[in-house]
Each structure stands twice: as C-alpha cells, then as structure tokens.
Amino acid sequence: MLADDEDAFPNKFCIFCLVKKAVEMLVFECTGISSSLHTPESPSLSACSCPETEREPPASGLRRSEETHRYPRKEKRMKNKDAKSSAYHDTSSRIIPMTLMLIVLCGFSFYLGGIYFSEKNRFLKQDVASAILREQSVVTPLRIESVEFPECSSDYQDYTPCTDPKRWKKYGNYRLSFMERHCPPMVERKECLVPPPAGYKVPIRWPKSRDQCWYRNVPYDWINNQKSNQHWLRKEEEKFIFPGGGTMFPNGVGAYVDLMQDLIPGMKNGTIRTAIDTGCGVASWGGDLLDRGILTVSLAPRDNHEAQVQFALERGIPAILGIISTQRLPFPSNSFDMAHCSRCLIPWTEFDGIYLLEIHRILRPGGFWVLSGPPVNYENRWRGWNTTVEEQKANFDKIKELLTSMCFKLYRIKDDIAVWQKSADNSCYDQLNPSSFPPKCDDSMDPDSAWYIPLRTCLNVPSQKLKKLALKSAPRWPKRLHMAPERIAMVPGGNSGGFKHDDSKWKVRVKHYKTLLLALGSDKIRNVMDMNTLYGGFAAALISYPVWVMNVVSSYGPNSLGVVYDRGLIGTYHDWCEAFSTYPRTYDLLHFDGLFTAESHRCEMKYVLLEMDRILRPNGYVIIRESNYFVDAIESIAKGIRWDCQKHDTEYNVEKEKLLICQKKLWYAKQDVSGHEGIKTEGLGSANRRRLH
C-alpha cells in the first residue's frame, strides 16, 4: 500500500522555506530592499520546522534611506568615486557566499525530493509485484498440444549438434578451434528423434561394463584396428573388451597407477579426490581411479573416429567432449586436485604456454600435474618417437621453464612419469617480477567465468581471501562431502546454514524418489546428470549408490560450481538453450529441479526435451521436479518423444510443485537393417503404474 504524501515526508515544505529565506537575504544584501516572496499560492509554513520571520532592515540603513530621500542633492555631492568602488566591493563580497548558499540549498532540496519519490516508487513496485504474485497463483497451467516428433535418419545416430564434424569446414584451423563448440543456428536445429544404431542393445551393467561393451552400441572398427597393438581394446564376437592397456602403460593401467601413487602419496589417503584426464583415450586411467576413491573427468574432442568419449560413457566412466584450444574449459578455477596427460598430443610449449596456463587455472593450489610420454624419459625413449634426442631435451627444458614461471615445482620424476605441483600459497606469485612472463591476470576477468571465455596468456593468482582452498588445507574425502566449503560465501546468498539445509533437503527428496523409482540404486542406473544443481545436493545424496553424477550449473545462474568441486564432486557449466557436450545415449538418469521455472524465458521447452531425449539411453529415466504451471506441458511433449510418464506429489505434497517421472522407450528406426520393425518398447508396463522399476 502506498504511503500518504504527508506521512512519507512530513516536513516537505521546510526546504521551500529555507530557499525562500535565502533569496530574501540575497535580494536585501544586493539592493538594501526587504523582499517577501509570499504569494497566494505559497504554502503555509506554520507547521514547518523553520517558521516564517520577517527580517527587518538595519536601523542605520533605514535612516540613510530617509536622509537620501530628503536631501538627494546633498547625498549626491557627498559621494565620490572611491565610495562607489568600496560599496561595489562590499556588495560583491556578500553576493558570492550567498549565491553558494543558495546553490547548496537547492541541491539539497532536490536530493531529499529524490528520496521522497524513490520511496513512493519502492512502495509502488511492491504493490505491483504483490499483485502479479496474486495473479500467478491462480494462473491456469501451461497447455501445449501433443505433437509426435519424427525420427531422424540413421545418419544422425551419433549426432552431436555443437561439435558436428559436418560443420567443421565453416570454422578455422587455428589451434584446432573448429573442434570447439559451434552450435547450429535456430533455423538448422533438428526437431526429430535420434535413432539408436542397428542392433543396439541395453548396455552391459556396471561394474562389468568397465571391461566390456556391446559392439553394436559403439560400432567403430577404426579404433580397434589402430589401437589393438596398444591394448586399448579388442573385439571379441559381439563385444569390445577393454584389457586396461594404453600407449604409456603396456603392463596395464593398474601398474601405471600404482607407480603414480608411489610418487603422489595423497592419492592413497583421500587428499586427492577430483582429477581431469586431458586426451583420455578410452578412459582406462579414470576407470581405474574409481576403485581408489578418485573421481575423474575424462576429456577428449569429437573427432572423425568418433570413439573416445563415447567408449568411456558406454563403459560407465565420467567423460565429456572438449578440447583445450581457444576457449576456457567449462570448469571454475581451482577445481581439480590433479590433472593428467598421458601422451595426449597437446603442444604444451606452443602459443606462449597458453594450454599450461589453462591447466594452472583449473588446478587447485597444491594440486598436481602429471605428464607421461614425450618428452619425459626422452633419454631412453627418443628413438621410438621419430625425433632426435636434442629436440626432446629442448622440449622438456622448455616445459620445465614454463611451469617454473607459473609457480609449479618439479615434485617427482621416475621412469616415464613426471609430476609437478602447483604452489600451495601466494608466496611464489608475490616474488614474480612485474615485467616477467607470463604476467599476472588483472581483475577484469573473473577466473571462474568459463562459458565461451577466450584463453589468455596470463597467470590467475588464487584469491588470498580463501584460506582453505589449497589441497593441504581442504578436508579429506569423504569428510569434505558434507562440510560447507569456504567458497560458499562467494555464491549470492550462500552461507553454511543454507548449505546444511540444502544437504538435508536432498536426503529427504532422494528417499522419496526411491519409493517412486525402484531402479534408483540398482545396476540399471549408472550415468546420472543433475541438469541444474546448486550445491550438488542431489549427487551427494546418491553417494552410496553405484552411480556417478555430472552436476550441471547454469552459465546464466549463480556460479556455485566451485562449491560442487570443493565437496569432491564433478560438474560443468552449461546453457540448456544449447546441446550438451556429449554423444547420444550416454546417460541412464536425468534429473532437474525447476529448470523451466528458471530458464523458460530463454530456452524453448521442446528443444530442451529433445536434447534430453538425445542424450538419454533407451530405457533410461527422467525425474522432473517442476512448478505445477509447467508439468502438464512437459508431459504433453514427452508423449510426443515416446516417453512414458507418471505424475506424483512431492515428499511434502506441495500443491504448487509436482514430480514427473518418465522412462524413454527402446525403439528402433523403421529402416533398421537388423530386422526390428517400427517401435519396440521396454518402457512402463500397464500392470504397474504406481512405481517405475
């Protein structure tokens, strides 16, 4: 309700009084004539804190005026040039301070008037907002007519819209930037359902999937033919087998990681929890670390051979499409405890070390960078690298020089593995010469901003405000999972109390989800995505289940991804108006909480749901927690993309919020040469409509 004018500013006429008196004084000082500004329209000043008083002219002034009137000629004769000059000087000296006083009073009156009207506007906005909320509470839920989407052609069975090799020729070759994200414009978006390959089967369950997958699900012979001698994988009848080999670990990935643990003791005691593997191959390194309590993001670009990340996800190992090229990786600064490159073919010394600077940005203070392969152990290996010993020595020396300039120190080196450690505090950065290269980054770019942000050849120095950011100061895993990180204070509205409430809330919610979706916690669900997390509460509540969770933080929302990593979880930035950086059929469960409430003004619902269908495995599940306004519309579109859905109440039966639990049907393209005709479903059975199994 708007405040009354008099109540909001009871002395609003006092400023008028002050200004009026100042003008009277100015007129009198200039002319010697008393003036009154009273007009019939002038407001009464009786209630003002500066009541009206008439200023009488001095007696001497009055007598002088009368005398001048009686004897004008005599007065005129008494005046001379010097007297005129003196009078003019006295008058001028009085005008200047009075003019300044008038200006100050006028400015002050405008200031107080602005406050008065801003208060009126604030009350008005509150009234309007309240009216809108009252109207929204009775708004009819959004309705959308059901539309059945057609099937895409079989050419799109591995379609990745924002990393599509068919569109690479449109972009430049500089630093392989054509392999970065380049999403199609709206007019080129596909409104069809991506089909599975011919002969697709339900993926092998975890943990068996770590060692084998169906050939028909990832039918690429190239990687088998080219990498069989490196023991990446081999084909046996209808399956690919993963023996755990690799270019730099011919004795198996287990022996390779054992040596690494000897070099980095923190890998054994929970100090190191999160890692990133650049150029991951088929993610055998990340797969082995899962048994050692280390959660790894395996990173590789989409290439013409189409295999690496898809193989990793088919095996049930965390992975994402990406490349260090011209833009920052979609992760916050100071996130990973360890970074790894095993003959990943990244030219670390080129372009002024810009790729190493990106590793420095995302690595936590005190974190480790592990390099194996050229040029490490060049003295014994150079002959097999088609190079010279001088070239490899120069390359290794250059890497050491660059890393030293970035405040890394060579931690350990043995055989084919070299380990560097990032400075745990700011003492090294404080000693850097201002003219040295690379320079420190200025404050114009947030080090946590990483969505389409260009790489820069400068050093991101960790904030001195964060005392527990360093690896040695962070709680060990699993203790860190349920402790409020120091970075929570950097999230708008974030605090330890809100964190604890969020943590408890998701435990209750997941318990309720389990009663509605019995497959949750079973071997039917391995790869999980929380599409719009805040602190990773959903993932934390699933920690005892045989799953891993990709936590997605909106690139347009509160930047809380650093908190997710501080908890020992993994995630990425993303904008759901675009396609996600993964292959089709890579997640068993997708979950979101209020995504359309937050993003419907930017992202069209049908495109978001079509993207969800693309990345969801056949027979996979979706848990949608959304405003009652959107649920019916979501259910209508879901029917058109061949999902079976059921609507449920939330755990506290809140009327304004509903749960929609869906399952994607397993269907085969009409042109499937394996003999599957039309649509084959293994979705919800009509016998059990209460719970999903």
XYZ file of C-alpha atoms in Angstrom:
693
model
C 0.000 0.000 0.000
C 1.343 3.414 -0.920
C 2.248 5.762 1.896
C 0.429 9.092 2.123
C 2.435 12.055 0.863
C 2.347 13.904 4.184
C 3.290 10.791 6.156
C 6.115 9.840 3.844
C 7.693 13.328 4.113
C 6.077 15.406 6.938
C 8.413 18.409 6.563
C 8.496 18.532 2.809
C 7.885 22.328 2.758
C 10.809 23.163 5.022
C 13.211 23.186 2.099
C 10.944 25.664 0.324
C 11.111 27.856 3.431
C 14.906 27.749 3.551
C 15.278 28.548 -0.123
C 12.787 31.413 0.181
C 14.666 32.969 3.089
C 17.950 32.649 1.265
C 16.545 34.506 -1.737
C 15.175 37.281 0.506
C 18.545 37.673 2.168
C 20.260 37.764 -1.205
C 17.890 40.448 -2.528
C 18.328 42.551 0.579
C 22.101 42.274 0.568
C 22.218 43.281 -3.079
C 19.669 46.126 -3.046
C 19.109 47.036 0.572
C 15.367 46.472 -0.003
C 13.457 43.937 2.021
C 11.575 41.442 -0.081
C 8.810 38.992 0.622
C 8.159 36.005 -1.566
C 4.727 35.341 -0.184
C 2.263 34.653 -2.923
C -1.299 33.471 -2.754
C -0.067 30.066 -3.900
C 2.677 29.820 -1.320
C 2.061 27.025 1.173
C 1.609 27.823 4.822
C 4.783 27.494 6.801
C 3.223 27.411 10.232
C 3.870 23.679 10.604
C 7.401 23.898 9.303
C 10.448 23.446 11.465
C 11.763 26.787 10.185
C 8.768 29.154 10.815
C 8.413 32.384 8.865
C 10.013 35.515 10.371
C 10.351 38.851 8.675
C 13.873 40.247 8.563
C 13.839 43.982 9.300
C 16.463 46.122 7.638
C 19.032 47.656 9.996
C 18.090 50.999 11.564
C 21.121 52.686 10.112
C 20.099 51.587 6.708
C 16.592 52.982 7.174
C 17.853 56.386 8.354
C 20.203 56.517 5.403
C 17.378 55.807 3.033
C 15.176 58.511 4.543
C 18.033 61.018 4.505
C 18.746 60.299 0.915
C 15.092 60.854 0.102
C 15.046 64.259 1.880
C 18.370 65.577 0.630
C 19.159 63.879 -2.682
C 21.420 66.600 -3.965
C 23.405 66.769 -0.736
C 23.819 62.964 -0.736
C 24.898 63.033 -4.304
C 27.529 65.628 -3.599
C 28.917 63.571 -0.710
C 29.524 60.563 -2.917
C 32.760 60.213 -4.824
C 34.422 57.644 -6.962
C 36.204 55.898 -4.100
C 32.980 55.499 -2.143
C 31.291 53.886 -5.149
C 34.142 51.453 -5.594
C 34.049 50.484 -1.924
C 30.299 49.925 -1.946
C 30.538 47.781 -5.067
C 33.284 45.686 -3.479
C 31.261 45.166 -0.286
C 28.187 44.138 -2.250
C 30.155 41.673 -4.387
C 31.739 40.104 -1.331
C 28.273 39.439 0.073
C 26.802 38.096 -3.175
C 29.337 35.265 -3.634
C 28.773 33.389 -0.334
C 25.027 33.918 -0.532
C 24.949 32.547 -4.074
C 26.885 29.465 -2.983
C 24.488 29.019 -0.076
C 21.532 29.196 -2.442
C 23.066 26.579 -4.766
C 23.768 24.190 -1.864
C 20.232 24.547 -0.510
C 18.720 23.940 -3.937
C 20.842 20.839 -4.432
C 19.900 19.539 -1.005
C 16.218 20.077 -1.736
C 16.489 18.090 -4.981
C 18.279 15.286 -3.088
C 15.581 14.997 -0.431
C 12.899 15.224 -3.077
C 14.543 12.318 -4.899
C 14.488 10.253 -1.725
C 10.806 11.014 -1.260
C 9.830 9.962 -4.765
C 12.110 6.889 -4.732
C 10.293 5.748 -1.590
C 6.995 6.215 -3.398
C 8.309 4.163 -6.333
C 9.512 1.417 -4.000
C 6.095 1.090 -2.412
C 4.500 1.160 -5.852
C 6.791 -1.645 -7.108
C 5.962 -3.718 -4.042
C 2.264 -3.294 -4.742
C 2.707 -4.266 -8.394
C 4.849 -7.312 -7.503
C 2.287 -8.445 -4.940
C -0.470 -8.099 -7.489
C 1.492 -10.160 -10.025
C 2.161 -12.904 -7.491
C -1.510 -12.994 -6.519
C -2.453 -13.276 -10.170
C 0.136 -16.002 -10.842
C -1.236 -18.092 -8.005
C -4.455 -18.530 -9.934
C -2.989 -18.729 -13.445
C -4.096 -21.729 -15.468
C -1.240 -24.231 -16.034
C 0.538 -24.022 -19.374
C -1.075 -26.209 -22.020
C 0.647 -27.483 -25.165
C -0.923 -29.738 -27.754
C 0.811 -33.070 -28.123
C 2.989 -33.327 -31.220
C 4.605 -36.558 -32.350
C 8.169 -35.915 -33.453
C 9.528 -37.848 -36.448
C 12.637 -39.999 -36.451
C 15.921 -38.573 -37.670
C 17.632 -40.500 -40.424
C 20.193 -43.143 -39.479
C 22.964 -40.670 -40.395
C 22.213 -38.882 -37.128
C 22.642 -41.874 -34.818
C 25.749 -40.242 -33.269
C 24.707 -36.639 -33.784
C 26.428 -34.083 -31.554
C 24.884 -30.735 -32.593
C 27.513 -28.368 -31.181
C 30.535 -30.483 -32.177
C 29.337 -31.758 -35.528
C 32.168 -32.790 -37.914
C 29.901 -31.945 -40.871
C 30.126 -28.267 -39.902
C 33.867 -28.103 -39.188
C 34.717 -26.674 -42.590
C 32.862 -23.492 -41.635
C 35.449 -22.698 -38.973
C 39.170 -22.017 -38.956
C 42.014 -24.428 -38.266
C 43.827 -22.111 -35.855
C 44.707 -24.153 -32.758
C 42.080 -26.714 -33.856
C 39.331 -24.266 -32.909
C 36.950 -25.966 -35.353
C 36.718 -28.808 -32.809
C 35.365 -26.499 -30.106
C 31.660 -25.874 -29.533
C 29.911 -24.321 -32.528
C 26.166 -24.746 -32.118
C 23.869 -24.544 -35.150
C 21.590 -21.521 -35.520
C 17.906 -21.860 -34.725
C 16.920 -22.464 -38.349
C 19.240 -25.506 -38.504
C 18.037 -27.168 -35.308
C 16.707 -30.680 -35.710
C 13.202 -31.454 -34.474
C 13.476 -35.214 -34.722
C 14.339 -38.187 -32.529
C 17.883 -39.529 -32.820
C 17.699 -43.280 -33.520
C 19.979 -45.909 -31.981
C 22.356 -47.874 -34.224
C 21.103 -51.013 -35.892
C 21.207 -53.875 -33.413
C 21.509 -51.628 -30.354
C 21.238 -53.475 -27.034
C 20.642 -52.370 -23.478
C 24.150 -51.534 -22.153
C 26.014 -54.024 -20.003
C 25.537 -53.248 -16.320
C 28.151 -51.750 -14.030
C 30.721 -52.907 -12.941
C 31.039 -55.408 -15.803
C 30.693 -52.525 -18.261
C 34.094 -51.175 -17.220
C 35.716 -54.109 -19.006
C 33.321 -54.724 -21.924
C 30.557 -53.210 -24.027
C 28.362 -54.252 -26.947
C 29.994 -53.713 -30.322
C 26.673 -52.702 -31.908
C 26.247 -49.881 -29.404
C 29.547 -48.276 -30.466
C 30.195 -49.835 -33.890
C 33.558 -48.288 -34.760
C 36.189 -50.609 -36.153
C 38.809 -47.895 -36.673
C 39.871 -47.620 -33.059
C 40.077 -51.414 -32.797
C 42.277 -51.664 -35.892
C 44.558 -48.753 -34.963
C 44.892 -49.252 -31.206
C 44.861 -53.033 -30.837
C 48.664 -53.124 -30.547
C 48.440 -50.668 -27.634
C 45.907 -52.876 -25.834
C 43.270 -50.146 -25.594
C 40.565 -52.603 -26.621
C 39.914 -55.603 -28.794
C 36.847 -57.014 -30.468
C 35.606 -60.440 -29.411
C 32.472 -61.603 -31.244
C 29.684 -59.148 -30.309
C 31.680 -57.223 -27.716
C 34.551 -54.825 -27.276
C 36.883 -55.909 -24.475
C 38.955 -53.338 -22.548
C 42.078 -55.023 -21.138
C 43.250 -51.835 -19.403
C 46.193 -51.112 -21.664
C 47.313 -47.869 -23.217
C 50.105 -46.147 -25.060
C 52.076 -45.409 -21.892
C 51.031 -48.388 -19.783
C 51.752 -51.601 -21.714
C 51.755 -53.529 -18.416
C 48.224 -52.420 -17.691
C 46.665 -49.311 -16.243
C 46.775 -50.792 -12.729
C 50.570 -50.987 -12.677
C 50.748 -47.478 -14.147
C 48.555 -46.014 -11.395
C 50.435 -47.969 -8.718
C 53.638 -46.200 -9.756
C 51.821 -42.870 -9.753
C 50.558 -43.478 -6.215
C 54.112 -44.126 -5.081
C 55.065 -40.716 -6.447
C 51.975 -38.933 -5.031
C 51.033 -40.333 -1.594
C 47.952 -38.091 -1.466
C 46.261 -40.425 -3.941
C 46.000 -43.065 -1.207
C 44.548 -41.182 1.760
C 41.665 -39.104 0.376
C 43.683 -35.924 -0.121
C 43.207 -36.186 -3.884
C 39.583 -36.667 -4.883
C 38.924 -34.922 -8.242
C 41.014 -35.284 -11.393
C 40.883 -34.398 -15.077
C 42.364 -36.524 -17.853
C 43.089 -34.498 -20.993
C 43.177 -36.612 -24.141
C 41.690 -39.536 -22.272
C 41.704 -42.308 -24.898
C 39.059 -44.816 -23.799
C 39.283 -43.520 -20.190
C 41.075 -46.522 -18.689
C 43.006 -44.242 -16.301
C 39.795 -42.657 -14.994
C 38.154 -46.061 -14.754
C 40.947 -47.465 -12.603
C 40.886 -44.463 -10.264
C 37.231 -45.061 -9.405
C 38.240 -48.028 -7.248
C 40.774 -45.788 -5.498
C 38.193 -43.173 -4.490
C 39.216 -40.613 -7.137
C 36.564 -39.170 -9.460
C 37.911 -38.215 -12.884
C 36.513 -36.115 -15.714
C 37.824 -37.721 -18.910
C 38.122 -35.090 -21.635
C 38.590 -35.588 -25.366
C 37.358 -33.836 -28.517
C 34.866 -35.149 -31.007
C 36.926 -36.424 -33.925
C 36.324 -38.184 -37.197
C 36.875 -41.523 -35.498
C 34.063 -40.732 -33.059
C 35.098 -43.062 -30.304
C 36.944 -41.929 -27.182
C 34.336 -40.183 -25.034
C 31.566 -42.431 -26.307
C 33.522 -45.528 -25.290
C 34.171 -44.009 -21.861
C 30.498 -43.292 -21.220
C 29.402 -46.656 -22.604
C 31.719 -48.196 -20.003
C 30.139 -46.128 -17.206
C 33.135 -43.802 -16.712
C 32.646 -39.996 -16.394
C 33.577 -38.176 -19.608
C 32.733 -35.090 -21.626
C 33.535 -33.751 -25.080
C 36.037 -30.917 -25.007
C 39.382 -29.590 -26.173
C 41.895 -27.043 -24.894
C 42.022 -24.679 -27.851
C 40.993 -21.011 -27.831
C 38.399 -21.005 -25.041
C 38.485 -21.874 -21.381
C 37.363 -25.332 -20.360
C 33.867 -25.201 -18.773
C 35.143 -25.552 -15.215
C 35.779 -22.993 -12.454
C 39.232 -22.046 -11.255
C 40.984 -24.025 -8.511
C 38.745 -27.071 -9.007
C 40.735 -30.219 -9.699
C 43.147 -31.830 -7.277
C 45.082 -33.458 -10.118
C 45.425 -33.152 -13.903
C 46.836 -35.872 -16.150
C 48.197 -36.126 -19.681
C 49.402 -39.468 -20.989
C 50.801 -38.851 -24.446
C 47.793 -36.626 -25.065
C 49.462 -34.846 -28.024
C 48.726 -31.365 -26.667
C 51.519 -28.949 -27.718
C 52.178 -27.622 -24.232
C 55.081 -25.353 -25.176
C 53.406 -23.626 -28.117
C 51.493 -20.322 -28.112
C 53.428 -18.995 -25.094
C 52.319 -21.925 -22.952
C 48.653 -20.934 -23.090
C 47.464 -24.534 -22.640
C 49.553 -24.952 -19.490
C 48.104 -21.680 -18.209
C 44.627 -23.192 -18.520
C 45.762 -26.236 -16.541
C 47.123 -23.810 -13.942
C 43.745 -22.024 -13.773
C 41.630 -25.123 -13.105
C 44.120 -26.812 -10.757
C 43.723 -26.280 -7.022
C 46.642 -24.663 -5.117
C 48.939 -27.503 -4.136
C 47.428 -29.687 -6.860
C 49.440 -31.949 -9.159
C 50.002 -32.071 -12.905
C 51.148 -35.465 -14.194
C 52.811 -35.872 -17.593
C 53.805 -39.168 -19.166
C 55.077 -39.682 -22.676
C 57.144 -37.301 -24.779
C 59.360 -35.631 -23.704
C 59.530 -37.387 -20.294
C 62.305 -40.000 -20.189
C 63.492 -38.795 -23.586
C 66.964 -40.185 -22.873
C 65.638 -43.729 -23.247
C 62.568 -43.207 -25.418
C 63.506 -40.738 -28.151
C 64.287 -43.361 -30.784
C 60.708 -44.610 -30.787
C 59.282 -41.122 -31.191
C 60.666 -40.369 -34.676
C 62.664 -37.449 -33.345
C 66.121 -36.545 -32.035
C 67.422 -36.512 -28.503
C 68.321 -32.823 -28.858
C 64.779 -31.908 -29.885
C 63.203 -33.799 -26.991
C 65.667 -32.365 -24.478
C 64.888 -28.850 -25.663
C 61.166 -29.568 -25.400
C 61.485 -30.933 -21.873
C 63.599 -27.967 -20.768
C 61.003 -25.594 -22.220
C 58.181 -27.304 -20.301
C 60.158 -27.053 -17.059
C 60.890 -23.380 -17.714
C 57.242 -22.565 -18.426
C 55.998 -24.418 -15.370
C 58.543 -22.681 -13.135
C 57.338 -19.303 -14.417
C 53.795 -20.369 -13.407
C 54.851 -21.248 -9.839
C 54.956 -25.016 -10.352
C 57.817 -27.056 -8.959
C 59.043 -30.436 -10.182
C 57.717 -32.721 -7.453
C 58.854 -36.206 -8.514
C 60.034 -37.945 -11.667
C 60.505 -41.654 -12.245
C 60.664 -43.688 -15.435
C 58.002 -42.336 -17.815
C 56.122 -40.217 -15.253
C 56.924 -36.646 -14.232
C 54.896 -34.847 -11.550
C 54.731 -31.087 -10.932
C 52.983 -29.392 -8.018
C 51.278 -26.007 -8.176
C 52.265 -23.541 -5.457
C 50.126 -24.076 -2.355
C 50.178 -20.397 -1.350
C 50.814 -16.987 -2.888
C 54.424 -16.556 -1.783
C 55.754 -17.513 -5.217
C 53.403 -15.146 -7.044
C 54.389 -12.283 -4.737
C 58.030 -12.738 -5.759
C 57.370 -12.635 -9.508
C 58.874 -9.700 -11.348
C 56.119 -7.398 -12.711
C 57.837 -7.494 -16.092
C 58.154 -11.297 -16.159
C 56.184 -13.567 -18.483
C 53.502 -14.694 -18.147
C 52.116 -11.655 -16.333
C 49.522 -11.885 -13.599
C 45.948 -11.563 -14.824
C 44.211 -8.320 -13.912
C 40.793 -8.246 -12.258
C 38.853 -7.546 -15.446
C 38.044 -11.229 -15.979
C 36.576 -13.488 -13.304
C 38.790 -16.608 -13.150
C 35.648 -18.705 -12.584
C 33.925 -17.469 -15.755
C 34.334 -20.262 -18.272
C 31.469 -20.325 -20.752
C 32.742 -19.205 -24.169
C 35.514 -17.215 -22.472
C 38.745 -16.856 -24.508
C 42.008 -18.194 -23.123
C 44.504 -15.539 -22.063
C 48.269 -15.688 -21.683
C 48.286 -14.551 -18.076
C 48.526 -16.157 -14.669
C 45.410 -16.441 -12.494
C 46.589 -15.928 -8.927
C 44.334 -17.609 -6.321
C 42.444 -15.234 -4.049
C 44.130 -14.605 -0.711
C 40.693 -14.365 0.902
C 40.248 -18.135 0.567
C 42.449 -19.685 3.249
C 41.233 -23.289 2.816
C 41.409 -23.512 -0.958
C 44.775 -25.266 -1.042
C 44.854 -29.041 -1.296
C 46.655 -29.415 2.029
C 44.017 -27.278 3.791
C 40.909 -28.920 2.336
C 39.190 -31.723 4.284
C 39.972 -35.194 3.014
C 37.475 -37.350 1.211
C 34.796 -38.325 2.218
C 34.674 -35.790 5.068
C 34.596 -32.885 2.609
C 31.312 -34.079 1.048
C 29.073 -32.760 3.834
C 31.154 -29.795 5.027
C 30.270 -26.289 3.894
C 33.186 -25.125 1.709
C 34.777 -21.747 2.212
C 33.730 -20.784 -1.317
C 30.055 -20.915 -0.299
C 30.403 -17.252 0.701
C 31.130 -16.332 -2.938
C 27.704 -17.600 -4.063
C 24.979 -14.911 -3.879
C 23.021 -15.647 -0.707
C 25.290 -18.563 0.167
C 26.203 -19.441 3.748
C 26.913 -22.514 5.846
C 23.374 -22.618 7.212
C 21.869 -22.665 3.744
C 24.346 -25.336 2.688
C 23.390 -27.620 5.580
C 19.703 -27.096 4.855
C 20.262 -27.966 1.189
C 22.210 -31.080 2.153
C 19.433 -32.302 4.464
C 16.693 -31.399 1.997
C 18.145 -33.582 -0.749
C 18.479 -36.576 1.534
C 14.729 -36.388 2.146
C 13.975 -35.890 -1.532
C 16.100 -38.812 -2.717
C 14.466 -41.060 -0.144
C 11.105 -40.085 -1.646
C 12.395 -40.601 -5.200
C 13.427 -44.127 -4.255
C 9.824 -45.003 -3.372
C 8.692 -43.877 -6.826
C 11.596 -45.191 -8.915
C 12.753 -48.584 -7.701
C 15.517 -48.686 -10.319
C 17.281 -45.936 -8.375
C 20.127 -47.599 -6.513
C 20.129 -50.687 -8.742
C 22.557 -51.617 -11.528
C 20.067 -50.259 -14.077
C 21.297 -46.722 -13.402
C 24.985 -45.803 -13.664
C 25.472 -42.493 -15.529
C 23.457 -39.697 -13.897
C 23.125 -35.990 -14.655
C 21.704 -33.287 -12.397
C 20.815 -30.704 -15.013
C 20.583 -27.593 -12.814
C 22.214 -28.143 -9.470
C 23.052 -25.525 -6.871
C 25.481 -27.172 -4.445
C 25.418 -30.760 -5.737
C 22.953 -31.881 -3.063
C 21.261 -34.464 -5.292
C 24.622 -36.050 -6.152
C 25.701 -36.044 -2.504
C 22.506 -37.849 -1.513
C 23.267 -40.561 -4.114
C 26.832 -41.122 -2.916
C 26.123 -44.618 -1.555
C 24.558 -45.749 -4.848
C 26.605 -47.325 -7.690
C 26.380 -44.141 -9.773
C 28.404 -41.099 -10.730
C 26.753 -37.709 -11.275
C 27.576 -34.944 -13.734
C 26.488 -31.769 -11.927
C 25.487 -29.002 -14.327
C 25.436 -25.364 -13.206
C 23.709 -22.863 -15.466
C 26.051 -20.433 -17.160
C 23.360 -17.790 -16.533
C 22.654 -18.615 -12.872
C 24.531 -18.248 -9.583
C 28.074 -19.514 -10.044
C 28.162 -22.323 -7.491
C 30.205 -24.910 -9.409
C 33.276 -24.210 -7.286
C 31.309 -25.386 -4.245
C 30.441 -28.615 -6.083
C 34.135 -29.333 -6.698
C 35.098 -28.385 -3.148
C 32.729 -31.127 -1.970
C 34.640 -33.710 -4.011
C 32.059 -33.907 -6.807
C 32.397 -33.096 -10.517
C 30.409 -30.948 -12.908
C 30.398 -28.434 -15.730
C 28.885 -25.153 -16.819
C 26.186 -25.331 -19.475
C 23.398 -23.351 -21.115
C 20.358 -25.548 -21.783
C 19.334 -23.397 -24.723
C 22.124 -25.346 -26.469
C 23.061 -29.007 -26.863
C 25.211 -30.668 -24.210
C 28.787 -31.769 -24.967
C 28.182 -35.496 -25.139
C 27.136 -38.259 -27.520
C 23.618 -39.645 -27.858
C 22.519 -42.393 -25.456
C 25.055 -41.666 -22.715
C 23.012 -41.138 -19.506
C 20.759 -43.535 -17.592
C 19.065 -40.873 -15.469
C 18.435 -37.167 -15.995
C 17.160 -35.012 -13.141
C 16.237 -31.377 -12.827
C 14.579 -29.152 -10.260
C 12.755 -26.081 -11.571
C 14.707 -25.819 -14.814
C 11.833 -24.342 -16.815
C 10.833 -22.042 -13.977
C 14.333 -20.572 -14.209
C 15.020 -20.766 -17.956
C 11.704 -20.825 -19.865
C 12.081 -17.135 -20.710
C 15.228 -18.016 -22.695
C 15.002 -21.669 -23.729
C 12.147 -23.229 -25.670
C 10.763 -26.256 -23.877
C 10.583 -28.617 -26.840
C 14.261 -28.137 -27.722
C 15.356 -28.816 -24.147
C 13.282 -32.009 -24.009
C 14.514 -33.143 -27.430
C 18.087 -32.655 -26.219
C 17.314 -34.663 -23.105
C 15.966 -37.448 -25.311
C 19.136 -37.356 -27.436
C 21.488 -37.931 -24.508
C 19.225 -40.351 -22.609
C 19.752 -44.069 -23.094
C 16.823 -46.208 -24.261
C 15.007 -47.442 -21.150
C 16.616 -44.561 -19.249
C 14.741 -42.464 -16.700
C 13.922 -38.808 -16.115
C 12.974 -37.215 -12.788
C 11.433 -33.790 -13.301
C 10.670 -31.577 -10.323
C 8.833 -28.567 -11.614
C 6.207 -25.924 -10.974
C 2.646 -27.114 -11.463
C 2.401 -24.499 -14.208
C 4.813 -26.421 -16.483
C 4.191 -30.083 -15.628
C 1.247 -30.708 -17.967
C 3.064 -29.083 -20.896
C 6.169 -31.197 -20.236
C 4.067 -34.339 -20.098
C 2.419 -33.444 -23.401
C 5.747 -33.006 -25.207
C 7.175 -36.109 -23.515
C 4.398 -38.161 -25.051
C 5.449 -36.912 -28.487
C 9.041 -38.071 -27.926
C 7.938 -41.550 -26.826
C 8.366 -41.280 -23.081
C 6.053 -42.934 -20.577
C 5.425 -40.509 -17.720
C 3.678 -40.537 -14.363
C 2.819 -37.526 -12.229
C 3.432 -37.692 -8.485
C 3.216 -35.486 -5.435
C 6.387 -34.203 -3.827
C 7.572 -35.559 -0.483
C 5.588 -32.887 1.382
C 2.639 -32.870 -1.045
C 3.191 -29.251 -2.053
C 0.411 -28.165 -4.412
C 2.496 -25.681 -6.400
C 5.136 -28.292 -7.262
C 4.856 -31.740 -8.826
C 7.099 -34.634 -9.802
C 7.067 -36.152 -13.256
C 8.906 -39.464 -13.592
C 9.393 -40.721 -17.129
C 11.048 -43.594 -18.947
C 12.330 -43.479 -22.502
C 11.110 -46.309 -24.683
C 13.544 -48.533 -26.511
C 12.655 -48.235 -30.172
C 14.411 -48.996 -33.441
C 14.400 -46.984 -36.625
C 11.986 -48.152 -39.298
C 14.880 -48.692 -41.695
C 16.808 -50.781 -39.134
C 18.501 -53.488 -41.213
C 18.656 -55.846 -38.247
C 15.023 -56.684 -38.736
C 13.465 -54.603 -35.966
C 10.375 -53.016 -37.479
C 8.610 -49.968 -36.172
C 8.871 -49.307 -32.459
C 9.836 -51.834 -29.846
C 9.290 -50.662 -26.296
C 10.584 -51.809 -22.979
C 9.083 -48.928 -21.084
C 6.455 -48.878 -18.362
C 4.108 -51.801 -18.115
C 0.418 -51.142 -17.602
C 0.393 -53.573 -14.683
C 2.412 -51.249 -12.502
C 1.541 -47.576 -12.974
C 2.415 -46.607 -9.414
C 6.169 -47.110 -9.457
C 8.885 -47.388 -12.062
C 11.157 -50.437 -11.902
